[in-house]
Amino acid sequence: LQLQEIWSKRPIVTAFTRLDERVAAIQSAVSFRIEDLIPRLSRLKRSVTWLSNRANLELDPARIPLGDLLPEYLIELYPESISADAQRQHLFSATYYRYVVTYYRGDLDGTCMALRALAQARSIDVDSCIGWDCLPLQGSQEWIPAVITDEIRGLDWRYVASEAGTPATYVIHDEFWPLLTKATEADIEIALEQTHASDQNDAVEKTRQTLTALIELAHTWYRSPSVVGLCYQCAD
């Protein structure tokens, strides 16, 4: 909701002021410091692009929301960027990272394997907590404000409405959390033994780190009634 507000409702100076105050969970090269923005705005106001539009208040970058900045304005503000679309994506990602509370990024195949191995080690019906893709089952959709999430996704040029899963937005099912929160060290060891040969030290350690990270995340969030995953799935 904060992401949608910043992008769709707040003019660029106000947006940068709010974003600069937040600590980013994931670092990015984009700076939201007003001291860095002002010289860029000054250069924009001296440009042909600005001079040709300054009579139209609706195109004033000081008045329009961050998400509505014209491509021409973005190029003037960030001449070092390869394109307006690329810069818009950098801004969106940097903004998004400031609202990430808990962040897990692991190899998809390795994560899926670790979750399935832990379920088998604990004699848990995999289908009760993990989907066919070995990722957490989706819970109730009542917590998702569909209009808002569509607006947020629409700010990202990677989002293609006709392609499912780009990005995926859902509430994680309640039955998923006990798989991790009730896991013991013995369960982890059994999962590792079932998954790897004894001489695969590097693979064993990597899976152990994956399970440890997932269990830590689960203990952080399992009491929340509405953990929402807003996941941007892209090739990089």
Short mmCIF file of C-alpha atoms in Angstrom, two decimals:
data_model
loop_
_atom_site.label_atom_id
_atom_site.label_comp_id
_atom_site.label_asym_id
_atom_site.label_seq_id
_atom_site.Cartn_x
_atom_site.Cartn_y
_atom_site.Cartn_z
CA LEU A 1 0.00 0.00 0.00
CA GLN A 2 2.87 2.38 0.78
CA LEU A 3 4.50 1.51 -2.50
CA GLN A 4 1.31 2.31 -4.37
CA GLU A 5 0.95 5.62 -2.50
CA ILE A 6 4.49 6.74 -3.24
CA TRP A 7 4.26 5.92 -6.92
CA SER A 8 0.69 6.89 -7.71
CA LYS A 9 -0.08 9.78 -5.36
CA ARG A 10 3.09 11.58 -4.28
CA PRO A 11 4.94 14.17 -6.42
CA ILE A 12 8.59 13.36 -6.95
CA VAL A 13 10.06 15.66 -4.26
CA THR A 14 7.63 14.42 -1.59
CA ALA A 15 8.19 10.83 -2.67
CA PHE A 16 11.97 11.18 -2.45
CA THR A 17 11.70 12.80 1.00
CA ARG A 18 9.67 9.87 2.31
CA LEU A 19 11.83 7.22 0.67
CA ASP A 20 15.10 8.73 1.84
CA GLU A 21 13.95 8.31 5.44
CA ARG A 22 13.49 4.56 5.03
CA VAL A 23 16.27 2.02 5.48
CA ALA A 24 16.47 -0.28 2.46
CA ALA A 25 16.49 -4.00 3.21
CA ILE A 26 18.24 -4.50 -0.12
CA GLN A 27 20.75 -1.96 -1.33
CA SER A 28 20.44 -0.37 -4.76
CA ALA A 29 22.39 2.19 -6.75
CA VAL A 30 19.46 4.64 -6.81
CA SER A 31 19.76 7.55 -4.38
CA PHE A 32 16.64 9.16 -2.93
CA ARG A 33 18.56 11.99 -1.25
CA ILE A 34 17.03 15.39 -1.94
CA GLU A 35 20.55 16.78 -2.28
CA ASP A 36 21.05 14.50 -5.29
CA LEU A 37 17.62 15.18 -6.77
CA ILE A 38 17.69 19.00 -6.76
CA PRO A 39 20.58 19.37 -9.25
CA ARG A 40 18.82 16.92 -11.55
CA LEU A 41 15.58 18.89 -11.35
CA SER A 42 17.48 22.09 -12.00
CA ARG A 43 19.00 20.59 -15.13
CA LEU A 44 15.54 19.41 -16.23
CA LYS A 45 14.09 22.91 -15.82
CA ARG A 46 16.78 24.30 -18.12
CA SER A 47 16.13 21.67 -20.79
CA VAL A 48 14.18 22.01 -24.03
CA THR A 49 11.84 19.28 -22.74
CA TRP A 50 10.86 21.38 -19.75
CA LEU A 51 10.63 24.67 -21.61
CA SER A 52 8.25 23.18 -24.15
CA ASN A 53 5.95 21.82 -21.42
CA ARG A 54 6.24 24.34 -18.59
CA ALA A 55 2.93 26.05 -19.49
CA ASN A 56 1.13 22.76 -18.86
CA LEU A 57 0.88 22.32 -15.10
CA GLU A 58 -0.19 18.71 -15.54
CA LEU A 59 3.31 17.96 -16.88
CA ASP A 60 5.18 19.73 -14.08
CA PRO A 61 7.40 17.05 -12.45
CA ALA A 62 7.05 18.85 -9.13
CA ARG A 63 3.29 18.22 -9.25
CA ILE A 64 2.82 14.80 -10.83
CA PRO A 65 3.29 11.42 -9.10
CA LEU A 66 6.56 9.54 -9.43
CA GLY A 67 4.96 6.83 -11.53
CA ASP A 68 3.65 9.36 -14.06
CA LEU A 69 6.95 11.02 -14.96
CA LEU A 70 7.23 11.36 -18.72
CA PRO A 71 9.96 9.29 -20.41
CA GLU A 72 11.49 12.57 -21.58
CA TYR A 73 11.71 13.78 -17.98
CA LEU A 74 13.34 10.56 -16.82
CA ILE A 75 16.00 10.82 -19.51
CA GLU A 76 16.71 14.44 -18.51
CA LEU A 77 16.86 13.52 -14.83
CA TYR A 78 19.04 10.46 -15.39
CA PRO A 79 21.05 10.97 -18.58
CA GLU A 80 23.38 8.17 -17.50
CA SER A 81 20.55 5.62 -17.85
CA ILE A 82 20.33 3.54 -21.01
CA SER A 83 16.59 4.22 -21.42
CA ALA A 84 13.55 5.68 -19.67
CA ASP A 85 12.14 2.16 -19.13
CA ALA A 86 15.37 1.01 -17.53
CA GLN A 87 15.45 4.02 -15.21
CA ARG A 88 11.79 3.59 -14.31
CA GLN A 89 12.57 0.00 -13.36
CA HIS A 90 15.56 1.08 -11.25
CA LEU A 91 13.37 3.59 -9.41
CA PHE A 92 10.61 1.06 -8.88
CA SER A 93 12.98 -1.62 -7.57
CA ALA A 94 14.75 0.80 -5.24
CA THR A 95 11.38 1.95 -3.90
CA TYR A 96 10.15 -1.62 -3.50
CA TYR A 97 13.30 -2.60 -1.57
CA ARG A 98 12.54 0.09 1.01
CA TYR A 99 9.30 -1.68 1.90
CA VAL A 100 10.67 -5.23 2.03
CA VAL A 101 10.47 -6.42 5.64
CA THR A 102 11.88 -9.93 5.35
CA TYR A 103 13.82 -11.01 2.29
CA TYR A 104 14.63 -14.53 1.18
CA ARG A 105 16.34 -15.14 -2.13
CA GLY A 106 17.54 -18.63 -2.81
CA ASP A 107 18.02 -20.96 -5.72
CA LEU A 108 14.53 -22.08 -6.77
CA ASP A 109 15.42 -25.75 -7.32
CA GLY A 110 17.44 -25.88 -4.11
CA THR A 111 14.64 -24.27 -2.09
CA CYS A 112 12.02 -26.62 -3.50
CA MET A 113 14.22 -29.65 -2.81
CA ALA A 114 14.90 -28.53 0.76
CA LEU A 115 11.20 -27.98 1.52
CA ARG A 116 10.19 -31.35 0.12
CA ALA A 117 13.02 -33.13 1.96
CA LEU A 118 12.00 -31.53 5.27
CA ALA A 119 8.36 -32.53 4.75
CA GLN A 120 9.41 -36.12 4.09
CA ALA A 121 11.73 -36.12 7.11
CA ARG A 122 8.86 -34.97 9.31
CA SER A 123 6.38 -37.42 7.73
CA ILE A 124 4.14 -34.54 6.66
CA ASP A 125 1.80 -34.80 3.71
CA VAL A 126 3.59 -32.57 1.22
CA ASP A 127 0.36 -31.67 -0.58
CA SER A 128 -1.07 -30.16 2.62
CA CYS A 129 1.45 -27.31 2.70
CA ILE A 130 3.36 -27.24 -0.58
CA GLY A 131 1.95 -26.89 -4.07
CA TRP A 132 2.79 -28.83 -7.21
CA ASP A 133 5.65 -26.39 -7.82
CA CYS A 134 7.09 -27.16 -4.33
CA LEU A 135 6.39 -23.59 -3.21
CA PRO A 136 4.09 -22.59 -0.31
CA LEU A 137 0.39 -23.15 -0.94
CA GLN A 138 -1.75 -20.10 -1.48
CA GLY A 139 -4.09 -19.22 1.37
CA SER A 140 -7.17 -17.02 1.50
CA GLN A 141 -7.44 -14.33 -1.13
CA GLU A 142 -9.61 -12.16 1.11
CA TRP A 143 -6.57 -10.26 2.38
CA ILE A 144 -5.49 -9.13 -1.08
CA PRO A 145 -6.93 -5.81 -2.26
CA ALA A 146 -6.97 -6.81 -5.93
CA VAL A 147 -7.25 -3.29 -7.28
CA ILE A 148 -4.27 -2.09 -5.29
CA THR A 149 -2.03 -5.03 -6.15
CA ASP A 150 -2.85 -4.65 -9.82
CA GLU A 151 -1.90 -0.98 -9.61
CA ILE A 152 1.38 -1.85 -7.92
CA ARG A 153 2.18 -4.52 -10.49
CA GLY A 154 1.21 -2.17 -13.29
CA LEU A 155 4.00 0.21 -12.22
CA ASP A 156 6.56 -2.41 -13.18
CA TRP A 157 7.24 -2.78 -16.88
CA ARG A 158 7.96 -6.50 -16.37
CA TYR A 159 4.31 -7.14 -15.48
CA VAL A 160 2.32 -8.70 -18.30
CA ALA A 161 -1.33 -9.05 -17.33
CA SER A 162 -1.89 -11.91 -19.77
CA GLU A 163 0.94 -14.01 -18.33
CA ALA A 164 0.20 -15.74 -15.05
CA GLY A 165 2.84 -15.46 -12.37
CA THR A 166 4.51 -12.23 -13.51
CA PRO A 167 4.50 -11.35 -10.72
CA ALA A 168 2.76 -13.68 -8.26
CA THR A 169 0.81 -12.15 -5.40
CA TYR A 170 -0.78 -14.29 -2.72
CA VAL A 171 -1.24 -14.94 0.98
CA ILE A 172 0.81 -17.91 2.22
CA HIS A 173 -1.34 -20.75 3.55
CA ASP A 174 -1.45 -21.23 7.34
CA GLU A 175 -0.55 -24.92 6.98
CA PHE A 176 2.81 -24.06 5.46
CA TRP A 177 4.37 -22.49 8.56
CA PRO A 178 4.34 -25.50 10.94
CA LEU A 179 6.48 -27.41 8.43
CA LEU A 180 9.28 -25.02 9.36
CA THR A 181 8.46 -23.67 12.83
CA LYS A 182 8.14 -27.14 14.36
CA ALA A 183 11.23 -28.56 12.66
CA THR A 184 13.99 -29.74 15.00
CA GLU A 185 17.71 -30.15 14.44
CA ALA A 186 17.08 -33.88 14.16
CA ASP A 187 14.53 -33.28 11.40
CA ILE A 188 17.06 -31.18 9.51
CA GLU A 189 19.72 -33.88 9.81
CA ILE A 190 17.29 -36.53 8.52
CA ALA A 191 16.35 -34.31 5.58
CA LEU A 192 20.03 -33.81 4.74
CA GLU A 193 20.77 -37.54 4.96
CA GLN A 194 17.83 -38.38 2.71
CA THR A 195 18.80 -35.76 0.14
CA HIS A 196 22.59 -35.98 -0.10
CA ALA A 197 25.28 -38.62 0.04
CA SER A 198 27.64 -38.36 2.99
CA ASP A 199 30.52 -37.20 0.79
CA GLN A 200 28.63 -34.24 -0.71
CA ASN A 201 29.84 -31.77 1.90
CA ASP A 202 29.26 -28.60 -0.13
CA ALA A 203 25.74 -29.62 -1.16
CA VAL A 204 24.86 -30.64 2.39
CA GLU A 205 26.02 -27.29 3.78
CA LYS A 206 24.13 -25.36 1.11
CA THR A 207 20.89 -27.21 1.88
CA ARG A 208 21.45 -26.69 5.61
CA GLN A 209 21.83 -22.93 5.03
CA THR A 210 18.65 -22.90 2.93
CA LEU A 211 16.62 -24.66 5.61
CA THR A 212 18.06 -22.43 8.35
CA ALA A 213 17.10 -19.29 6.41
CA LEU A 214 13.59 -20.59 5.73
CA ILE A 215 13.06 -21.59 9.36
CA GLU A 216 14.23 -18.17 10.55
CA LEU A 217 11.80 -16.50 8.14
CA ALA A 218 8.97 -18.75 9.30
CA HIS A 219 9.55 -17.92 12.97
CA THR A 220 9.39 -14.23 12.06
CA TRP A 221 6.08 -14.46 10.21
CA TYR A 222 4.06 -17.48 11.31
CA ARG A 223 1.93 -15.52 13.80
CA SER A 224 0.83 -13.03 11.17
CA PRO A 225 -2.71 -13.69 9.86
CA SER A 226 -1.94 -12.35 6.41
CA VAL A 227 1.57 -12.79 5.12
CA VAL A 228 1.46 -11.53 1.56
CA GLY A 229 4.00 -12.59 -1.04
CA LEU A 230 4.46 -9.97 -3.76
CA CYS A 231 7.06 -11.75 -5.81
CA TYR A 232 8.64 -10.41 -8.98
CA GLN A 233 9.77 -13.36 -11.05
CA CYS A 234 12.28 -12.44 -13.73
CA ALA A 235 15.14 -14.09 -15.59
CA ASP A 236 17.88 -12.19 -13.78
#
